[in-house]
Amino acid sequence: GITIDVAYRYFATPKRKFIIADTPGHEQYTRNMVTGASTADAAIILIDATRVDFNGEEPALLPQTKRHSAILKLLGTPHIIVAVNKLDLLGFDRAAYEKIVSAYRKLAAQISLNADIRFIPISALGGDNIVNPSSNTPWYQGEPLLPLLENLPAAQSKTEHQPACFPVQRVARQDGSSSDDFRGYQGRLEAGRLKTGGEVKILPAGHTARIAQIHTPQGPAEEAAAGEVLTVTLDRDIDISRGDAIVSADSPIQPAKQIQAAVCWFDDTPLNTGRRYLLKHTTRTTAAKIKSISYVWDVHTLSRVTAADTLKTNDIGRLNITLQQPLNAVPYTENTALGAFILIDEATNHTVAAGMIGREHGESDSFEI
């Protein structure tokens, strides 16, 4: 009842190291939930069994359960554990637990939540099914919470096998007035691999070159993989600046000035479709205008409001955005680093929204709600 910001706690077991991001449940702090969940490999959705309404034909889950599930869908969180808590206050009633499980499965189907979903009956107060199996739930044959977390499969990186993409964060110069001056391009390789001698192209301009040298914090290297921080030099001088990207010659990325995106609105001031915002994507910041709102998602009815003309604090919607400069846009479902962005209010410098780039018109996204 008091969590406002995300609280991080670190611990380890003999099998695995963990970072817990404890995020707020209240609607007022949806933006904090998005922040905490954005880098999570797994999420625990905690359902208070005493607050579920069993009076109808089906149990009524709280709006925050629906909202958090929608956010996890948007972010593509691969593993979701639904922990049904405070069952001690219901006498560890198996029927009540199974009704909640059934209600959540229906919710997951309604929002097309394509994640690995597990269910656990727990009582945090008594430690039931937290570390060891509980004698109060002999009908539950699954793993307790901690062993389940320890045994979840490790996240497999999809980015290493994608075409290379290296957003340039900084251009390092040495002896700039000299004809043989050093010119290195610094940043983090967000997808694929780069090799010395490999052919690359520069986006958005489209110029081509070859990798002359790769420097890592450990020294020169012949090859680098996604996730590494690098300084790269090319075999010829090209006009490259912060925000450009060095990509493999066969990269399918097409710089775009029009994008569709799912957005969670953070700011207290509602979205103004006539106003210019700054959009920050990887290392590029450019002016952006909201061309139109496709829909806003109603967390209570699980429906789309297509007549909406704004987004208010904590609203989730789908926008069509026009950009002043082209972005090297990749769908969020393919690469989270290259598919994510934030919107910034020019006047206040507030981060007003976080967004996830969708696919082209007519194609569906696994995160679409």
Tab-separated table of C-alpha atoms in Angstrom:
chain	number	residue	atom	x	y	z
A	1	GLY	CA	0.000	0.000	0.000
A	2	ILE	CA	2.978	2.363	0.097
A	3	THR	CA	5.154	1.493	-2.914
A	4	ILE	CA	5.506	4.573	-5.108
A	5	ASP	CA	8.751	4.115	-7.025
A	6	VAL	CA	10.525	0.960	-8.173
A	7	ALA	CA	12.557	-0.659	-5.390
A	8	TYR	CA	15.436	-2.915	-6.460
A	9	ARG	CA	16.692	-5.749	-4.250
A	10	TYR	CA	19.609	-8.057	-5.006
A	11	PHE	CA	20.050	-11.620	-3.778
A	12	ALA	CA	21.533	-14.923	-4.895
A	13	THR	CA	20.980	-18.632	-4.358
A	14	PRO	CA	23.488	-21.405	-5.136
A	15	LYS	CA	21.845	-21.733	-8.573
A	16	ARG	CA	21.260	-18.164	-9.770
A	17	LYS	CA	21.630	-14.442	-9.080
A	18	PHE	CA	18.496	-12.295	-8.956
A	19	ILE	CA	17.465	-8.665	-9.082
A	20	ILE	CA	13.922	-8.023	-7.843
A	21	ALA	CA	12.211	-4.915	-9.145
A	22	ASP	CA	9.303	-4.261	-6.777
A	23	THR	CA	6.922	-2.056	-8.759
A	24	PRO	CA	3.786	-0.148	-7.693
A	25	GLY	CA	0.364	-1.641	-8.250
A	26	HIS	CA	-1.720	1.532	-8.207
A	27	GLU	CA	-2.851	2.989	-11.534
A	28	GLN	CA	-1.272	6.318	-10.625
A	29	TYR	CA	2.175	4.723	-10.921
A	30	THR	CA	1.747	2.780	-14.166
A	31	ARG	CA	4.822	4.570	-15.544
A	32	ASN	CA	6.919	3.112	-12.713
A	33	MET	CA	5.594	-0.336	-13.537
A	34	VAL	CA	6.681	0.135	-17.152
A	35	THR	CA	10.151	1.203	-15.995
A	36	GLY	CA	10.575	-1.785	-13.709
A	37	ALA	CA	9.236	-4.341	-16.182
A	38	SER	CA	11.079	-3.047	-19.251
A	39	THR	CA	14.241	-5.067	-18.552
A	40	ALA	CA	12.676	-8.063	-16.765
A	41	ASP	CA	13.216	-11.648	-17.899
A	42	ALA	CA	10.315	-12.810	-15.727
A	43	ALA	CA	7.432	-11.191	-13.860
A	44	ILE	CA	5.470	-12.223	-10.785
A	45	ILE	CA	1.896	-10.933	-10.844
A	46	LEU	CA	0.670	-10.958	-7.256
A	47	ILE	CA	-3.086	-11.471	-6.873
A	48	ASP	CA	-4.644	-10.839	-3.463
A	49	ALA	CA	-7.220	-13.660	-3.266
A	50	THR	CA	-9.250	-11.765	-0.651
A	51	ARG	CA	-9.846	-8.864	-3.051
A	52	VAL	CA	-11.170	-10.976	-5.920
A	53	ASP	CA	-14.944	-10.684	-6.279
A	54	PHE	CA	-16.485	-14.169	-6.433
A	55	ASN	CA	-20.106	-12.963	-6.537
A	56	GLY	CA	-20.526	-13.116	-10.307
A	57	GLU	CA	-20.504	-16.073	-12.677
A	58	GLU	CA	-16.739	-15.684	-12.902
A	59	PRO	CA	-14.299	-14.093	-10.429
A	60	ALA	CA	-13.643	-10.402	-11.192
A	61	LEU	CA	-9.912	-9.647	-11.285
A	62	LEU	CA	-8.746	-6.217	-10.165
A	63	PRO	CA	-8.072	-3.589	-12.875
A	64	GLN	CA	-4.400	-3.450	-11.847
A	65	THR	CA	-4.041	-7.164	-12.672
A	66	LYS	CA	-5.396	-6.463	-16.160
A	67	ARG	CA	-3.246	-3.357	-16.570
A	68	HIS	CA	-0.041	-5.065	-15.455
A	69	SER	CA	-0.740	-8.030	-17.723
A	70	ALA	CA	-1.246	-5.677	-20.685
A	71	ILE	CA	2.040	-3.928	-19.948
A	72	LEU	CA	3.876	-7.258	-19.769
A	73	LYS	CA	2.362	-8.147	-23.136
A	74	LEU	CA	3.483	-4.840	-24.628
A	75	LEU	CA	7.008	-5.366	-23.301
A	76	GLY	CA	7.146	-8.988	-24.461
A	77	THR	CA	8.090	-10.393	-21.035
A	78	PRO	CA	8.694	-14.109	-21.743
A	79	HIS	CA	7.848	-15.635	-18.342
A	80	ILE	CA	4.909	-14.703	-16.092
A	81	ILE	CA	4.250	-16.272	-12.701
A	82	VAL	CA	0.800	-15.626	-11.270
A	83	ALA	CA	1.110	-15.925	-7.483
A	84	VAL	CA	-2.297	-16.151	-5.782
A	85	ASN	CA	-1.564	-14.763	-2.313
A	86	LYS	CA	-3.355	-14.699	1.081
A	87	LEU	CA	-4.969	-18.086	0.547
A	88	ASP	CA	-4.612	-18.641	4.295
A	89	LEU	CA	-7.475	-16.167	4.750
A	90	LEU	CA	-9.643	-18.359	2.502
A	91	GLY	CA	-8.702	-21.555	4.315
A	92	PHE	CA	-6.479	-22.604	1.372
A	93	ASP	CA	-9.647	-23.205	-0.628
A	94	ARG	CA	-8.644	-25.092	-3.773
A	95	ALA	CA	-11.879	-24.181	-5.562
A	96	ALA	CA	-11.277	-20.445	-5.026
A	97	TYR	CA	-7.691	-20.789	-6.313
A	98	GLU	CA	-8.807	-22.677	-9.409
A	99	LYS	CA	-11.485	-20.060	-10.150
A	100	ILE	CA	-8.815	-17.328	-10.056
A	101	VAL	CA	-6.558	-19.385	-12.324
A	102	SER	CA	-9.448	-19.860	-14.764
A	103	ALA	CA	-10.226	-16.124	-14.713
A	104	TYR	CA	-6.600	-15.229	-15.428
A	105	ARG	CA	-6.362	-17.729	-18.284
A	106	LYS	CA	-9.412	-16.063	-19.830
A	107	LEU	CA	-7.807	-12.642	-19.401
A	108	ALA	CA	-4.602	-13.907	-21.039
A	109	ALA	CA	-6.604	-15.207	-23.998
A	110	GLN	CA	-8.524	-11.926	-24.344
A	111	ILE	CA	-5.342	-9.855	-24.635
A	112	SER	CA	-3.404	-12.570	-26.542
A	113	LEU	CA	-0.783	-12.833	-23.820
A	114	ASN	CA	1.644	-15.229	-25.505
A	115	ALA	CA	3.978	-15.866	-22.579
A	116	ASP	CA	5.014	-18.858	-20.506
A	117	ILE	CA	2.447	-18.516	-17.671
A	118	ARG	CA	2.736	-20.453	-14.382
A	119	PHE	CA	0.383	-20.378	-11.375
A	120	ILE	CA	1.260	-20.828	-7.678
A	121	PRO	CA	-0.991	-20.759	-4.581
A	122	ILE	CA	0.892	-18.978	-1.778
A	123	SER	CA	0.630	-17.350	1.597
A	124	ALA	CA	3.448	-14.870	2.046
A	125	LEU	CA	2.603	-14.480	5.732
A	126	GLY	CA	3.179	-18.161	6.498
A	127	GLY	CA	5.747	-18.811	3.776
A	128	ASP	CA	3.490	-21.355	2.060
A	129	ASN	CA	4.959	-22.443	-1.293
A	130	ILE	CA	7.546	-19.671	-1.207
A	131	VAL	CA	10.705	-21.754	-0.651
A	132	ASN	CA	9.335	-25.182	0.313
A	133	PRO	CA	6.131	-27.060	-0.571
A	134	SER	CA	3.293	-26.298	1.821
A	135	SER	CA	1.374	-28.958	3.727
A	136	ASN	CA	-1.636	-26.640	3.504
A	137	THR	CA	-1.891	-27.172	-0.276
A	138	PRO	CA	-1.442	-30.924	-0.820
A	139	TRP	CA	-3.493	-30.516	-3.996
A	140	TYR	CA	-0.778	-28.318	-5.575
A	141	GLN	CA	1.905	-30.491	-7.202
A	142	GLY	CA	3.998	-27.760	-8.805
A	143	GLU	CA	7.224	-26.133	-7.650
A	144	PRO	CA	7.342	-23.494	-4.898
A	145	LEU	CA	8.119	-19.946	-6.007
A	146	LEU	CA	11.885	-19.812	-5.414
A	147	PRO	CA	12.731	-23.178	-7.071
A	148	LEU	CA	10.518	-22.168	-10.004
A	149	LEU	CA	12.453	-18.922	-10.413
A	150	GLU	CA	15.743	-20.809	-10.156
A	151	ASN	CA	14.720	-23.260	-12.879
A	152	LEU	CA	13.229	-20.854	-15.431
A	153	PRO	CA	15.116	-21.201	-18.724
A	154	ALA	CA	17.689	-18.484	-19.326
A	155	ALA	CA	16.727	-15.840	-21.861
A	156	GLN	CA	18.105	-16.584	-25.304
A	157	SER	CA	19.348	-13.533	-27.157
A	158	LYS	CA	17.772	-13.122	-30.589
A	159	THR	CA	19.915	-10.139	-31.440
A	160	GLU	CA	23.215	-11.938	-32.022
A	161	HIS	CA	21.872	-13.680	-35.136
A	162	GLN	CA	20.332	-10.552	-36.661
A	163	PRO	CA	22.070	-8.304	-39.215
A	164	ALA	CA	24.513	-5.959	-37.463
A	165	CYS	CA	23.303	-2.581	-36.219
A	166	PHE	CA	25.676	-0.185	-34.453
A	167	PRO	CA	24.092	3.184	-33.517
A	168	VAL	CA	26.840	5.807	-33.331
A	169	GLN	CA	26.906	7.535	-29.960
A	170	ARG	CA	30.078	9.571	-30.371
A	171	VAL	CA	32.688	10.373	-33.014
A	172	ALA	CA	36.206	10.292	-31.505
A	173	ARG	CA	38.823	12.418	-33.277
A	174	GLN	CA	42.581	12.703	-32.774
A	175	ASP	CA	44.856	15.116	-34.660
A	176	GLY	CA	41.829	16.416	-36.534
A	177	SER	CA	43.885	18.787	-38.692
A	178	SER	CA	46.142	15.990	-39.915
A	179	SER	CA	45.475	14.111	-43.151
A	180	ASP	CA	45.881	10.743	-41.368
A	181	ASP	CA	43.924	11.649	-38.225
A	182	PHE	CA	42.171	8.957	-36.197
A	183	ARG	CA	38.398	8.919	-36.587
A	184	GLY	CA	36.586	6.326	-34.500
A	185	TYR	CA	32.866	5.735	-34.097
A	186	GLN	CA	31.827	4.768	-30.592
A	187	GLY	CA	28.716	3.073	-29.231
A	188	ARG	CA	27.161	-0.285	-28.389
A	189	LEU	CA	26.517	-2.989	-30.960
A	190	GLU	CA	22.759	-3.626	-30.599
A	191	ALA	CA	22.401	-6.499	-33.061
A	192	GLY	CA	24.473	-8.986	-35.023
A	193	ARG	CA	28.245	-9.168	-35.373
A	194	LEU	CA	30.905	-6.914	-36.889
A	195	LYS	CA	34.144	-8.252	-38.366
A	196	THR	CA	37.306	-6.497	-39.465
A	197	GLY	CA	37.178	-6.211	-43.261
A	198	GLY	CA	33.418	-6.696	-43.358
A	199	GLU	CA	31.329	-4.501	-45.662
A	200	VAL	CA	28.887	-2.115	-43.977
A	201	LYS	CA	26.576	0.718	-44.947
A	202	ILE	CA	25.794	3.934	-43.120
A	203	LEU	CA	22.177	4.819	-42.399
A	204	PRO	CA	20.306	6.932	-43.239
A	205	ALA	CA	22.688	8.202	-45.969
A	206	GLY	CA	23.328	4.748	-47.504
A	207	HIS	CA	27.119	5.129	-48.058
A	208	THR	CA	29.173	1.922	-47.952
A	209	ALA	CA	32.584	1.145	-46.471
A	210	ARG	CA	34.546	-1.636	-44.799
A	211	ILE	CA	35.475	-2.086	-41.150
A	212	ALA	CA	39.156	-1.173	-40.753
A	213	GLN	CA	39.560	-1.744	-37.009
A	214	ILE	CA	37.492	-2.790	-34.000
A	215	HIS	CA	38.590	-1.581	-30.567
A	216	THR	CA	37.062	-2.938	-27.348
A	217	PRO	CA	37.806	-1.986	-23.708
A	218	GLN	CA	40.090	-5.031	-23.678
A	219	GLY	CA	41.989	-3.960	-26.798
A	220	PRO	CA	41.825	-4.555	-30.575
A	221	ALA	CA	39.562	-7.353	-31.805
A	222	GLU	CA	38.857	-9.059	-35.107
A	223	GLU	CA	35.164	-9.526	-34.334
A	224	ALA	CA	32.488	-8.179	-31.961
A	225	ALA	CA	29.048	-9.456	-30.957
A	226	ALA	CA	25.774	-7.792	-29.941
A	227	GLY	CA	25.967	-6.145	-26.530
A	228	GLU	CA	29.615	-5.102	-26.741
A	229	VAL	CA	30.769	-1.490	-26.401
A	230	LEU	CA	33.096	-0.614	-29.279
A	231	THR	CA	35.101	1.949	-31.165
A	232	VAL	CA	35.015	1.215	-34.896
A	233	THR	CA	37.104	2.751	-37.687
A	234	LEU	CA	36.318	2.547	-41.407
A	235	ASP	CA	38.545	2.205	-44.440
A	236	ARG	CA	37.484	5.602	-45.785
A	237	ASP	CA	36.240	8.912	-44.433
A	238	ILE	CA	32.462	9.321	-44.463
A	239	ASP	CA	30.355	12.064	-42.940
A	240	ILE	CA	28.969	10.223	-39.901
A	241	SER	CA	27.581	11.826	-36.747
A	242	ARG	CA	25.765	10.862	-33.559
A	243	GLY	CA	22.435	9.232	-34.360
A	244	ASP	CA	23.610	7.568	-37.576
A	245	ALA	CA	23.984	3.781	-37.625
A	246	ILE	CA	26.610	1.445	-39.060
A	247	VAL	CA	24.805	-1.672	-40.282
A	248	SER	CA	25.759	-4.797	-42.202
A	249	ALA	CA	25.609	-4.496	-45.971
A	250	ASP	CA	22.611	-6.872	-46.142
A	251	SER	CA	20.642	-5.165	-43.367
A	252	PRO	CA	16.902	-4.914	-44.137
A	253	ILE	CA	16.505	-1.749	-42.018
A	254	GLN	CA	14.809	1.027	-43.978
A	255	PRO	CA	15.055	4.530	-42.437
A	256	ALA	CA	11.520	5.819	-41.906
A	257	LYS	CA	9.877	9.176	-41.216
A	258	GLN	CA	6.518	7.586	-40.398
A	259	ILE	CA	6.117	5.001	-37.644
A	260	GLN	CA	3.330	3.258	-35.759
A	261	ALA	CA	3.904	2.614	-32.075
A	262	ALA	CA	2.291	1.422	-28.872
A	263	VAL	CA	2.744	4.139	-26.235
A	264	CYS	CA	2.281	4.428	-22.476
A	265	TRP	CA	1.658	8.076	-21.522
A	266	PHE	CA	3.568	9.182	-18.407
A	267	ASP	CA	3.001	12.912	-18.085
A	268	ASP	CA	0.334	14.740	-16.078
A	269	THR	CA	-0.301	16.951	-19.128
A	270	PRO	CA	-2.345	15.003	-21.733
A	271	LEU	CA	-1.091	14.348	-25.238
A	272	ASN	CA	-1.587	17.303	-27.594
A	273	THR	CA	-1.715	16.054	-31.190
A	274	GLY	CA	-0.957	19.522	-32.526
A	275	ARG	CA	2.194	19.924	-30.477
A	276	ARG	CA	5.764	19.023	-31.395
A	277	TYR	CA	7.643	16.585	-29.152
A	278	LEU	CA	11.189	15.259	-29.183
A	279	LEU	CA	11.572	11.564	-29.873
A	280	LYS	CA	14.724	9.844	-28.596
A	281	HIS	CA	15.496	6.519	-30.293
A	282	THR	CA	18.870	4.827	-29.609
A	283	THR	CA	21.343	7.705	-30.013
A	284	ARG	CA	19.192	9.962	-32.218
A	285	THR	CA	16.855	12.683	-30.978
A	286	THR	CA	14.528	14.248	-33.523
A	287	ALA	CA	11.353	16.337	-33.608
A	288	ALA	CA	8.104	14.381	-33.845
A	289	LYS	CA	4.403	15.105	-34.284
A	290	ILE	CA	1.547	12.769	-33.419
A	291	LYS	CA	-0.275	12.418	-36.718
A	292	SER	CA	-3.215	10.451	-35.297
A	293	ILE	CA	-4.347	8.136	-32.492
A	294	SER	CA	-5.430	4.725	-33.763
A	295	TYR	CA	-6.970	3.762	-30.434
A	296	VAL	CA	-6.651	3.899	-26.656
A	297	TRP	CA	-6.894	0.658	-24.693
A	298	ASP	CA	-9.589	0.535	-21.983
A	299	VAL	CA	-8.160	-1.580	-19.165
A	300	HIS	CA	-11.574	-2.061	-17.532
A	301	THR	CA	-13.469	-3.417	-20.542
A	302	LEU	CA	-10.447	-4.835	-22.438
A	303	SER	CA	-11.623	-2.936	-25.522
A	304	ARG	CA	-10.222	-0.320	-27.904
A	305	VAL	CA	-11.529	3.246	-27.878
A	306	THR	CA	-11.044	4.364	-31.479
A	307	ALA	CA	-12.666	7.782	-31.054
A	308	ALA	CA	-10.020	9.007	-28.586
A	309	ASP	CA	-8.298	12.308	-29.370
A	310	THR	CA	-5.726	12.318	-26.557
A	311	LEU	CA	-3.806	10.169	-24.074
A	312	LYS	CA	-3.952	10.966	-20.370
A	313	THR	CA	-1.609	9.925	-17.575
A	314	ASN	CA	-0.992	6.146	-17.639
A	315	ASP	CA	-3.130	5.602	-20.767
A	316	ILE	CA	-1.917	2.997	-23.246
A	317	GLY	CA	-2.615	3.568	-26.923
A	318	ARG	CA	-1.395	3.171	-30.473
A	319	LEU	CA	-0.145	6.244	-32.336
A	320	ASN	CA	0.892	7.227	-35.848
A	321	ILE	CA	3.950	9.476	-35.613
A	322	THR	CA	5.629	11.719	-38.188
A	323	LEU	CA	9.352	12.472	-37.718
A	324	GLN	CA	11.555	15.322	-38.832
A	325	GLN	CA	14.547	13.012	-39.404
A	326	PRO	CA	14.358	9.359	-40.457
A	327	LEU	CA	14.821	6.677	-37.797
A	328	ASN	CA	16.507	3.342	-38.260
A	329	ALA	CA	13.331	1.763	-36.935
A	330	VAL	CA	13.049	-1.926	-36.071
A	331	PRO	CA	9.868	-3.502	-34.635
A	332	TYR	CA	10.106	-3.838	-30.856
A	333	THR	CA	9.194	-7.524	-31.086
A	334	GLU	CA	12.365	-8.145	-33.095
A	335	ASN	CA	14.820	-6.041	-31.095
A	336	THR	CA	13.896	-4.233	-27.881
A	337	ALA	CA	16.859	-1.835	-28.024
A	338	LEU	CA	16.186	-0.756	-31.614
A	339	GLY	CA	12.411	-0.770	-31.231
A	340	ALA	CA	12.036	1.358	-28.090
A	341	PHE	CA	11.893	5.124	-27.747
A	342	ILE	CA	10.801	7.915	-25.409
A	343	LEU	CA	8.921	11.137	-26.092
A	344	ILE	CA	10.173	14.335	-24.447
A	345	ASP	CA	8.379	17.639	-23.892
A	346	GLU	CA	10.605	20.345	-25.398
A	347	ALA	CA	9.437	22.994	-22.931
A	348	THR	CA	9.764	21.065	-19.660
A	349	ASN	CA	12.251	18.344	-20.633
A	350	HIS	CA	9.874	15.821	-19.048
A	351	THR	CA	9.829	12.288	-20.422
A	352	VAL	CA	6.136	12.214	-21.347
A	353	ALA	CA	5.853	8.722	-22.830
A	354	ALA	CA	7.596	5.451	-23.590
A	355	GLY	CA	6.910	3.735	-26.892
A	356	MET	CA	7.424	0.505	-28.786
A	357	ILE	CA	7.685	0.613	-32.565
A	358	GLY	CA	5.238	-1.570	-34.461
A	359	ARG	CA	5.368	-3.177	-37.873
A	360	GLU	CA	4.259	-1.748	-41.194
A	361	HIS	CA	0.597	-1.025	-41.905
A	362	GLY	CA	-1.489	-4.178	-42.198
A	363	GLU	CA	0.879	-6.383	-40.205
A	364	SER	CA	-0.002	-7.420	-36.678
A	365	ASP	CA	2.319	-7.188	-33.690
A	366	SER	CA	2.507	-9.788	-30.952
A	367	PHE	CA	2.425	-6.888	-28.465
A	368	GLU	CA	-0.617	-5.209	-30.036
A	369	ILE	CA	-3.577	-4.941	-27.656
